[in-house]
PDB file of C-alpha atoms in Angstrom:
ATOM      1  CA  MET A   1      24.196 -33.318 113.818  1.00  0.00           C
ATOM      2  CA  SER A   2      27.656 -31.929 113.066  1.00  0.00           C
ATOM      3  CA  LYS A   3      30.394 -34.414 112.298  1.00  0.00           C
ATOM      4  CA  VAL A   4      32.948 -35.663 114.628  1.00  0.00           C
ATOM      5  CA  THR A   5      36.666 -34.457 113.605  1.00  0.00           C
ATOM      6  CA  ILE A   6      39.360 -36.264 113.834  1.00  0.00           C
ATOM      7  CA  LEU A   7      42.940 -34.686 114.138  1.00  0.00           C
ATOM      8  CA  VAL A   8      45.237 -37.466 112.596  1.00  0.00           C
ATOM      9  CA  VAL A   9      48.931 -36.389 113.498  1.00  0.00           C
ATOM     10  CA  ASP A  10      51.599 -38.762 111.839  1.00  0.00           C
ATOM     11  CA  ASP A  11      54.911 -37.587 109.987  1.00  0.00           C
ATOM     12  CA  ASP A  12      54.210 -40.499 107.410  1.00  0.00           C
ATOM     13  CA  ALA A  13      52.104 -39.206 104.559  1.00  0.00           C
ATOM     14  CA  GLN A  14      51.272 -42.476 103.460  1.00  0.00           C
ATOM     15  CA  ILE A  15      49.560 -43.609 106.599  1.00  0.00           C
ATOM     16  CA  ARG A  16      47.883 -39.930 106.961  1.00  0.00           C
ATOM     17  CA  ARG A  17      46.447 -40.655 103.865  1.00  0.00           C
ATOM     18  CA  THR A  18      45.060 -44.434 104.601  1.00  0.00           C
ATOM     19  CA  LEU A  19      43.583 -43.107 108.038  1.00  0.00           C
ATOM     20  CA  ARG A  20      41.832 -40.169 106.121  1.00  0.00           C
ATOM     21  CA  VAL A  21      40.054 -42.539 103.380  1.00  0.00           C
ATOM     22  CA  THR A  22      39.314 -44.910 106.117  1.00  0.00           C
ATOM     23  CA  LEU A  23      38.114 -42.370 108.935  1.00  0.00           C
ATOM     24  CA  VAL A  24      35.863 -40.314 106.169  1.00  0.00           C
ATOM     25  CA  SER A  25      34.412 -43.244 104.499  1.00  0.00           C
ATOM     26  CA  ASN A  26      33.039 -44.236 108.262  1.00  0.00           C
ATOM     27  CA  GLY A  27      31.055 -40.773 108.461  1.00  0.00           C
ATOM     28  CA  TYR A  28      34.209 -38.732 110.371  1.00  0.00           C
ATOM     29  CA  GLU A  29      35.878 -35.365 109.422  1.00  0.00           C
ATOM     30  CA  VAL A  30      39.335 -35.402 109.148  1.00  0.00           C
ATOM     31  CA  ILE A  31      42.278 -32.827 109.707  1.00  0.00           C
ATOM     32  CA  GLU A  32      45.909 -33.768 109.445  1.00  0.00           C
ATOM     33  CA  ALA A  33      49.191 -32.580 110.807  1.00  0.00           C
ATOM     34  CA  ARG A  34      52.914 -33.535 109.934  1.00  0.00           C
ATOM     35  CA  ASP A  35      54.435 -33.445 113.368  1.00  0.00           C
ATOM     36  CA  GLY A  36      53.693 -32.361 117.027  1.00  0.00           C
ATOM     37  CA  GLN A  37      54.077 -28.210 116.222  1.00  0.00           C
ATOM     38  CA  GLU A  38      51.397 -28.640 113.481  1.00  0.00           C
ATOM     39  CA  ALA A  39      49.378 -30.704 115.922  1.00  0.00           C
ATOM     40  CA  ILE A  40      49.410 -28.078 118.648  1.00  0.00           C
ATOM     41  CA  GLU A  41      48.562 -25.252 116.267  1.00  0.00           C
ATOM     42  CA  ALA A  42      45.676 -27.505 114.706  1.00  0.00           C
ATOM     43  CA  VAL A  43      44.091 -28.369 118.447  1.00  0.00           C
ATOM     44  CA  LEU A  44      44.194 -24.592 118.597  1.00  0.00           C
ATOM     45  CA  ARG A  45      42.498 -23.492 115.296  1.00  0.00           C
ATOM     46  CA  GLU A  46      40.128 -26.405 114.515  1.00  0.00           C
ATOM     47  CA  ARG A  47      38.939 -27.765 117.938  1.00  0.00           C
ATOM     48  CA  PRO A  48      39.002 -31.348 117.117  1.00  0.00           C
ATOM     49  CA  ASP A  49      36.770 -33.928 118.845  1.00  0.00           C
ATOM     50  CA  VAL A  50      39.465 -36.947 118.811  1.00  0.00           C
ATOM     51  CA  ILE A  51      42.992 -36.968 118.195  1.00  0.00           C
ATOM     52  CA  LEU A  52      45.156 -39.895 116.825  1.00  0.00           C
ATOM     53  CA  LEU A  53      48.757 -39.222 117.891  1.00  0.00           C
ATOM     54  CA  ASP A  54      51.660 -41.122 116.547  1.00  0.00           C
ATOM     55  CA  VAL A  55      54.248 -41.632 119.249  1.00  0.00           C
ATOM     56  CA  ASN A  56      57.193 -41.819 116.880  1.00  0.00           C
ATOM     57  CA  MET A  57      57.780 -38.607 114.943  1.00  0.00           C
ATOM     58  CA  ALA A  58      60.707 -36.392 113.963  1.00  0.00           C
ATOM     59  CA  ASP A  59      61.253 -33.316 115.869  1.00  0.00           C
ATOM     60  CA  MET A  60      58.716 -33.626 118.819  1.00  0.00           C
ATOM     61  CA  SER A  61      57.966 -36.990 119.909  1.00  0.00           C
ATOM     62  CA  GLY A  62      54.104 -37.868 120.255  1.00  0.00           C
ATOM     63  CA  LEU A  63      54.705 -37.857 123.998  1.00  0.00           C
ATOM     64  CA  GLU A  64      55.920 -34.524 124.077  1.00  0.00           C
ATOM     65  CA  ALA A  65      53.341 -32.897 121.729  1.00  0.00           C
ATOM     66  CA  CYS A  66      50.608 -34.845 123.897  1.00  0.00           C
ATOM     67  CA  SER A  67      51.649 -33.247 126.878  1.00  0.00           C
ATOM     68  CA  LYS A  68      51.486 -30.005 125.595  1.00  0.00           C
ATOM     69  CA  MET A  69      48.387 -30.591 123.848  1.00  0.00           C
ATOM     70  CA  ARG A  70      46.712 -31.335 127.181  1.00  0.00           C
ATOM     71  CA  ARG A  71      46.905 -27.842 128.091  1.00  0.00           C
ATOM     72  CA  SER A  72      44.347 -26.816 125.869  1.00  0.00           C
ATOM     73  CA  PHE A  73      42.468 -29.704 124.818  1.00  0.00           C
ATOM     74  CA  THR A  74      40.552 -32.108 127.282  1.00  0.00           C
ATOM     75  CA  GLY A  75      38.915 -34.238 124.589  1.00  0.00           C
ATOM     76  CA  PRO A  76      40.190 -38.093 123.838  1.00  0.00           C
ATOM     77  CA  ILE A  77      43.538 -38.530 122.671  1.00  0.00           C
ATOM     78  CA  ILE A  78      44.413 -42.269 121.239  1.00  0.00           C
ATOM     79  CA  MET A  79      48.243 -43.086 120.816  1.00  0.00           C
ATOM     80  CA  VAL A  80      49.425 -44.955 117.596  1.00  0.00           C
ATOM     81  CA  THR A  81      52.659 -46.600 117.638  1.00  0.00           C
ATOM     82  CA  VAL A  82      54.680 -49.998 116.716  1.00  0.00           C
ATOM     83  CA  ARG A  83      55.579 -50.243 120.488  1.00  0.00           C
ATOM     84  CA  ASN A  84      53.756 -52.737 122.664  1.00  0.00           C
ATOM     85  CA  ALA A  85      55.954 -52.785 125.933  1.00  0.00           C
ATOM     86  CA  GLU A  86      54.255 -52.168 129.189  1.00  0.00           C
ATOM     87  CA  ARG A  87      56.591 -49.347 129.819  1.00  0.00           C
ATOM     88  CA  ASP A  88      55.768 -47.609 126.461  1.00  0.00           C
ATOM     89  CA  LYS A  89      51.727 -47.613 127.461  1.00  0.00           C
ATOM     90  CA  ILE A  90      52.782 -46.124 130.824  1.00  0.00           C
ATOM     91  CA  ALA A  91      54.522 -43.795 129.383  1.00  0.00           C
ATOM     92  CA  ALA A  92      51.677 -42.809 127.029  1.00  0.00           C
ATOM     93  CA  LEU A  93      49.119 -42.636 129.682  1.00  0.00           C
ATOM     94  CA  ASP A  94      51.162 -40.398 132.026  1.00  0.00           C
ATOM     95  CA  ALA A  95      51.597 -37.764 129.037  1.00  0.00           C
ATOM     96  CA  GLY A  96      47.954 -37.602 128.958  1.00  0.00           C
ATOM     97  CA  ALA A  97      46.580 -40.064 126.532  1.00  0.00           C
ATOM     98  CA  ASP A  98      43.487 -41.991 126.995  1.00  0.00           C
ATOM     99  CA  ASP A  99      43.941 -45.046 125.179  1.00  0.00           C
ATOM    100  CA  TYR A 100      46.805 -46.723 122.957  1.00  0.00           C
ATOM    101  CA  ILE A 101      46.611 -48.474 119.984  1.00  0.00           C
ATOM    102  CA  VAL A 102      49.480 -50.665 118.238  1.00  0.00           C
ATOM    103  CA  LYS A 103      50.485 -51.026 114.654  1.00  0.00           C
ATOM    104  CA  PRO A 104      49.183 -52.817 112.856  1.00  0.00           C
ATOM    105  CA  PHE A 105      45.742 -52.796 113.858  1.00  0.00           C
ATOM    106  CA  GLY A 106      42.448 -53.508 112.430  1.00  0.00           C
ATOM    107  CA  ILE A 107      39.973 -50.878 111.402  1.00  0.00           C
ATOM    108  CA  GLY A 108      37.647 -52.494 113.448  1.00  0.00           C
ATOM    109  CA  GLU A 109      39.496 -51.870 116.411  1.00  0.00           C
ATOM    110  CA  LEU A 110      40.083 -48.575 115.635  1.00  0.00           C
ATOM    111  CA  LEU A 111      36.930 -47.642 115.254  1.00  0.00           C
ATOM    112  CA  ALA A 112      35.728 -49.017 118.290  1.00  0.00           C
ATOM    113  CA  ARG A 113      38.512 -47.485 120.363  1.00  0.00           C
ATOM    114  CA  ILE A 114      37.342 -44.104 119.185  1.00  0.00           C
ATOM    115  CA  ARG A 115      33.718 -44.758 119.671  1.00  0.00           C
ATOM    116  CA  ALA A 116      34.583 -45.967 123.457  1.00  0.00           C
ATOM    117  CA  THR A 117      36.669 -42.907 124.215  1.00  0.00           C
ATOM    118  CA  ARG A 118      33.943 -40.427 122.494  1.00  0.00           C
ATOM    119  CA  ARG A 119      31.723 -42.229 125.208  1.00  0.00           C
ATOM    120  CA  ARG A 120      33.589 -41.663 128.014  1.00  0.00           C
ATOM    121  CA  PHE A 121      34.071 -38.027 126.916  1.00  0.00           C
ATOM    122  CA  LYS A 122      30.736 -36.548 127.539  1.00  0.00           C
ATOM    123  CA  PRO A 123      31.079 -32.753 128.104  1.00  0.00           C
ATOM    124  CA  ASP A 124      27.872 -30.920 129.450  1.00  0.00           C
ATOM    125  CA  LYS A 125      25.926 -28.877 126.889  1.00  0.00           C
ATOM    126  CA  PRO A 126      27.802 -25.501 126.358  1.00  0.00           C
ATOM    127  CA  LEU A 127      26.675 -22.781 128.399  1.00  0.00           C
ATOM    128  CA  GLN A 128      24.179 -20.660 126.058  1.00  0.00           C
ATOM    129  CA  ARG A 129      22.818 -17.977 128.185  1.00  0.00           C
ATOM    130  CA  ILE A 130      22.933 -16.104 131.678  1.00  0.00           C
ATOM    131  CA  GLU A 131      20.176 -13.933 132.664  1.00  0.00           C
ATOM    132  CA  LEU A 132      21.012 -11.540 135.860  1.00  0.00           C
ATOM    133  CA  PRO A 133      18.815  -8.794 137.115  1.00  0.00           C
ATOM    134  CA  ASP A 134      21.353  -6.244 135.980  1.00  0.00           C
ATOM    135  CA  LEU A 135      22.946  -8.585 132.702  1.00  0.00           C
ATOM    136  CA  THR A 136      22.391 -10.912 130.393  1.00  0.00           C
ATOM    137  CA  ILE A 137      25.033 -12.708 128.287  1.00  0.00           C
ATOM    138  CA  ASP A 138      24.117 -14.808 125.128  1.00  0.00           C
ATOM    139  CA  PHE A 139      26.893 -17.234 124.083  1.00  0.00           C
ATOM    140  CA  GLU A 140      25.376 -18.254 121.021  1.00  0.00           C
ATOM    141  CA  LYS A 141      24.810 -14.704 119.851  1.00  0.00           C
ATOM    142  CA  ARG A 142      27.639 -13.256 121.219  1.00  0.00           C
ATOM    143  CA  THR A 143      25.572 -10.202 122.732  1.00  0.00           C
ATOM    144  CA  VAL A 144      25.889  -8.731 125.912  1.00  0.00           C
ATOM    145  CA  GLU A 145      23.098  -6.429 127.582  1.00  0.00           C
ATOM    146  CA  LEU A 146      23.005  -4.434 130.852  1.00  0.00           C
ATOM    147  CA  GLY A 147      19.984  -3.000 132.141  1.00  0.00           C
ATOM    148  CA  GLY A 148      18.375  -3.767 128.951  1.00  0.00           C
ATOM    149  CA  SER A 149      20.802  -2.195 126.820  1.00  0.00           C
ATOM    150  CA  ARG A 150      22.888  -3.975 124.240  1.00  0.00           C
ATOM    151  CA  VAL A 151      26.646  -3.453 124.978  1.00  0.00           C
ATOM    152  CA  HIS A 152      29.134  -3.519 122.597  1.00  0.00           C
ATOM    153  CA  LEU A 153      32.168  -5.546 123.281  1.00  0.00           C
ATOM    154  CA  THR A 154      35.323  -6.246 120.980  1.00  0.00           C
ATOM    155  CA  PRO A 155      35.730 -10.015 119.835  1.00  0.00           C
ATOM    156  CA  LYS A 156      38.596 -10.320 122.658  1.00  0.00           C
ATOM    157  CA  GLU A 157      36.823  -8.790 125.458  1.00  0.00           C
ATOM    158  CA  PHE A 158      33.991 -11.303 124.841  1.00  0.00           C
ATOM    159  CA  ASP A 159      36.078 -14.371 124.327  1.00  0.00           C
ATOM    160  CA  VAL A 160      37.615 -13.355 128.038  1.00  0.00           C
ATOM    161  CA  LEU A 161      34.151 -13.128 129.210  1.00  0.00           C
ATOM    162  CA  SER A 162      33.002 -16.050 127.787  1.00  0.00           C
ATOM    163  CA  VAL A 163      36.069 -18.108 129.426  1.00  0.00           C
ATOM    164  CA  LEU A 164      35.341 -16.651 132.845  1.00  0.00           C
ATOM    165  CA  ALA A 165      31.588 -17.268 132.850  1.00  0.00           C
ATOM    166  CA  SER A 166      31.925 -20.700 131.502  1.00  0.00           C
ATOM    167  CA  GLN A 167      33.826 -21.600 135.086  1.00  0.00           C
ATOM    168  CA  GLN A 168      31.433 -19.360 137.198  1.00  0.00           C
ATOM    169  CA  GLY A 169      33.138 -19.054 140.783  1.00  0.00           C
ATOM    170  CA  LYS A 170      36.016 -20.953 139.536  1.00  0.00           C
ATOM    171  CA  PRO A 171      39.407 -18.559 139.634  1.00  0.00           C
ATOM    172  CA  ILE A 172      41.164 -19.071 136.416  1.00  0.00           C
ATOM    173  CA  THR A 173      44.672 -17.936 136.087  1.00  0.00           C
ATOM    174  CA  HIS A 174      46.508 -15.228 134.133  1.00  0.00           C
ATOM    175  CA  GLU A 175      48.319 -18.020 132.153  1.00  0.00           C
ATOM    176  CA  LYS A 176      44.943 -19.913 130.675  1.00  0.00           C
ATOM    177  CA  LEU A 177      43.065 -16.995 130.042  1.00  0.00           C
ATOM    178  CA  LEU A 178      45.935 -15.781 127.884  1.00  0.00           C
ATOM    179  CA  HIS A 179      46.465 -19.406 126.407  1.00  0.00           C
ATOM    180  CA  SER A 180      42.709 -19.760 125.416  1.00  0.00           C
ATOM    181  CA  VAL A 181      41.953 -16.170 123.981  1.00  0.00           C
ATOM    182  CA  TRP A 182      45.097 -15.020 122.619  1.00  0.00           C
ATOM    183  CA  GLY A 183      46.927 -18.394 122.157  1.00  0.00           C
ATOM    184  CA  PRO A 184      50.193 -20.069 123.257  1.00  0.00           C
ATOM    185  CA  ASP A 185      52.643 -17.618 122.320  1.00  0.00           C
ATOM    186  CA  HIS A 186      51.124 -14.971 124.719  1.00  0.00           C
ATOM    187  CA  CYS A 187      50.778 -16.764 127.891  1.00  0.00           C
ATOM    188  CA  GLU A 188      53.126 -13.824 129.493  1.00  0.00           C
ATOM    189  CA  ASP A 189      51.208 -10.987 128.366  1.00  0.00           C
ATOM    190  CA  THR A 190      49.251 -10.069 131.342  1.00  0.00           C
ATOM    191  CA  GLU A 191      49.412  -6.301 130.342  1.00  0.00           C
ATOM    192  CA  ASN A 192      46.943  -6.974 127.613  1.00  0.00           C
ATOM    193  CA  LEU A 193      44.555  -9.233 130.038  1.00  0.00           C
ATOM    194  CA  ARG A 194      44.516  -6.421 132.327  1.00  0.00           C
ATOM    195  CA  VAL A 195      43.509  -3.609 129.634  1.00  0.00           C
ATOM    196  CA  VAL A 196      40.767  -5.977 128.649  1.00  0.00           C
ATOM    197  CA  ILE A 197      39.488  -6.915 132.043  1.00  0.00           C
ATOM    198  CA  LYS A 198      39.324  -3.170 132.806  1.00  0.00           C
ATOM    199  CA  GLN A 199      37.251  -2.693 129.909  1.00  0.00           C
ATOM    200  CA  LEU A 200      35.219  -5.446 130.457  1.00  0.00           C
ATOM    201  CA  ARG A 201      34.422  -3.859 133.918  1.00  0.00           C
ATOM    202  CA  LYS A 202      33.581  -0.620 132.538  1.00  0.00           C
ATOM    203  CA  LYS A 203      31.165  -2.180 130.152  1.00  0.00           C
ATOM    204  CA  ILE A 204      29.358  -4.443 132.163  1.00  0.00           C
ATOM    205  CA  GLU A 205      29.465  -3.680 135.545  1.00  0.00           C
ATOM    206  CA  THR A 206      27.005  -1.044 137.245  1.00  0.00           C
ATOM    207  CA  ASP A 207      30.019  -0.193 139.661  1.00  0.00           C
ATOM    208  CA  PRO A 208      33.319  -0.845 137.808  1.00  0.00           C
ATOM    209  CA  ALA A 209      35.056   0.355 141.059  1.00  0.00           C
ATOM    210  CA  HIS A 210      33.400  -2.433 143.086  1.00  0.00           C
ATOM    211  CA  PRO A 211      32.778  -4.909 140.470  1.00  0.00           C
ATOM    212  CA  ARG A 212      30.439  -7.651 141.169  1.00  0.00           C
ATOM    213  CA  HIS A 213      31.026  -9.970 138.456  1.00  0.00           C
ATOM    214  CA  ILE A 214      34.711 -10.063 137.246  1.00  0.00           C
ATOM    215  CA  LEU A 215      36.388 -10.161 140.390  1.00  0.00           C
ATOM    216  CA  THR A 216      40.477 -10.433 141.028  1.00  0.00           C
ATOM    217  CA  GLN A 217      41.887 -13.597 142.474  1.00  0.00           C
ATOM    218  CA  PRO A 218      45.020 -12.063 144.280  1.00  0.00           C
ATOM    219  CA  TRP A 219      48.266 -13.539 142.785  1.00  0.00           C
ATOM    220  CA  THR A 220      46.315 -16.109 140.416  1.00  0.00           C
ATOM    221  CA  GLY A 221      43.977 -14.565 137.907  1.00  0.00           C
ATOM    222  CA  TYR A 222      40.425 -13.942 138.094  1.00  0.00           C
ATOM    223  CA  ARG A 223      36.648 -15.326 138.647  1.00  0.00           C
ATOM    224  CA  PHE A 224      33.538 -14.716 136.922  1.00  0.00           C
ATOM    225  CA  GLU A 225      30.827 -14.564 139.727  1.00  0.00           C
ATOM    226  CA  ILE A 226      26.946 -14.499 139.957  1.00  0.00           C
ATOM    227  CA  PRO A 227      25.503 -12.520 143.181  1.00  0.00           C
ATOM    228  CA  GLU A 228      22.805 -14.215 144.711  1.00  0.00           C
ATOM    229  CA  CYS A 229      19.164 -12.353 144.471  1.00  0.00           C
ATOM    230  CA  PRO A 230      17.053 -12.533 147.450  1.00  0.00           C
ATOM    231  CA  LYS A 231      13.854 -12.703 145.556  1.00  0.00           C
ATOM    232  CA  LYS A 232      14.765 -14.653 142.118  1.00  0.00           C
ATOM    233  CA  GLY A 233      17.774 -16.633 141.716  1.00  0.00           C
ATOM    234  CA  PRO A 234      19.644 -16.251 138.441  1.00  0.00           C
ATOM    235  CA  ARG A 235      19.016 -18.136 135.498  1.00  0.00           C
ATOM    236  CA  THR A 236      21.627 -19.926 133.405  1.00  0.00           C
ATOM    237  CA  THR A 237      20.763 -21.970 130.254  1.00  0.00           C
ATOM    238  CA  ARG A 238      22.999 -24.986 128.885  1.00  0.00           C
TER     239      ARG A 238
END
């Protein structure tokens, strides 16, 4: 089993070193960020399991960083601060934090809070495979077959397909697709997304002009549908 990765966000190098030593000695992987912007980039690049986020940082506060990270991070965020007033705790929770720990704190308490937030966040096992009469998608191997023949997708095409298929039947906005696949600096590049969707339909739809899987959600984005089969239902594996 892979180790749990914790992103430590603090502008104090000594605190980051102390937390790294403590967490690594307790079996965690640790990555560091010196400020809010580095943390946002690390979330997209490293995909941590838990974030320890200091509230008081220069340039971008922990509250602002937390709010921005919540656009792409759904795991536990624990705020770390010297403030203990109720209004500060409320502000942290409203910004998207799941827990709040006040400095100075004991290592035992910190580890317990990490374990507790991890227990509350038990996402479903990622989708591994979709098998339909005309289409098979293997998410682990990153392969697609149409009518039994392998279809070559570019990395971006497969990433867009994965995001859509992971939310079967649910509309995904243009912004969320662009943010998830291209990153936070490309949320306005709808033309890039439109081109990829067009290419995907050419490659995985039996009739691209009348798609059955990748459907347009008017004024919103796109969604992935699995049409009902009258004889044998589709099979998905998690």
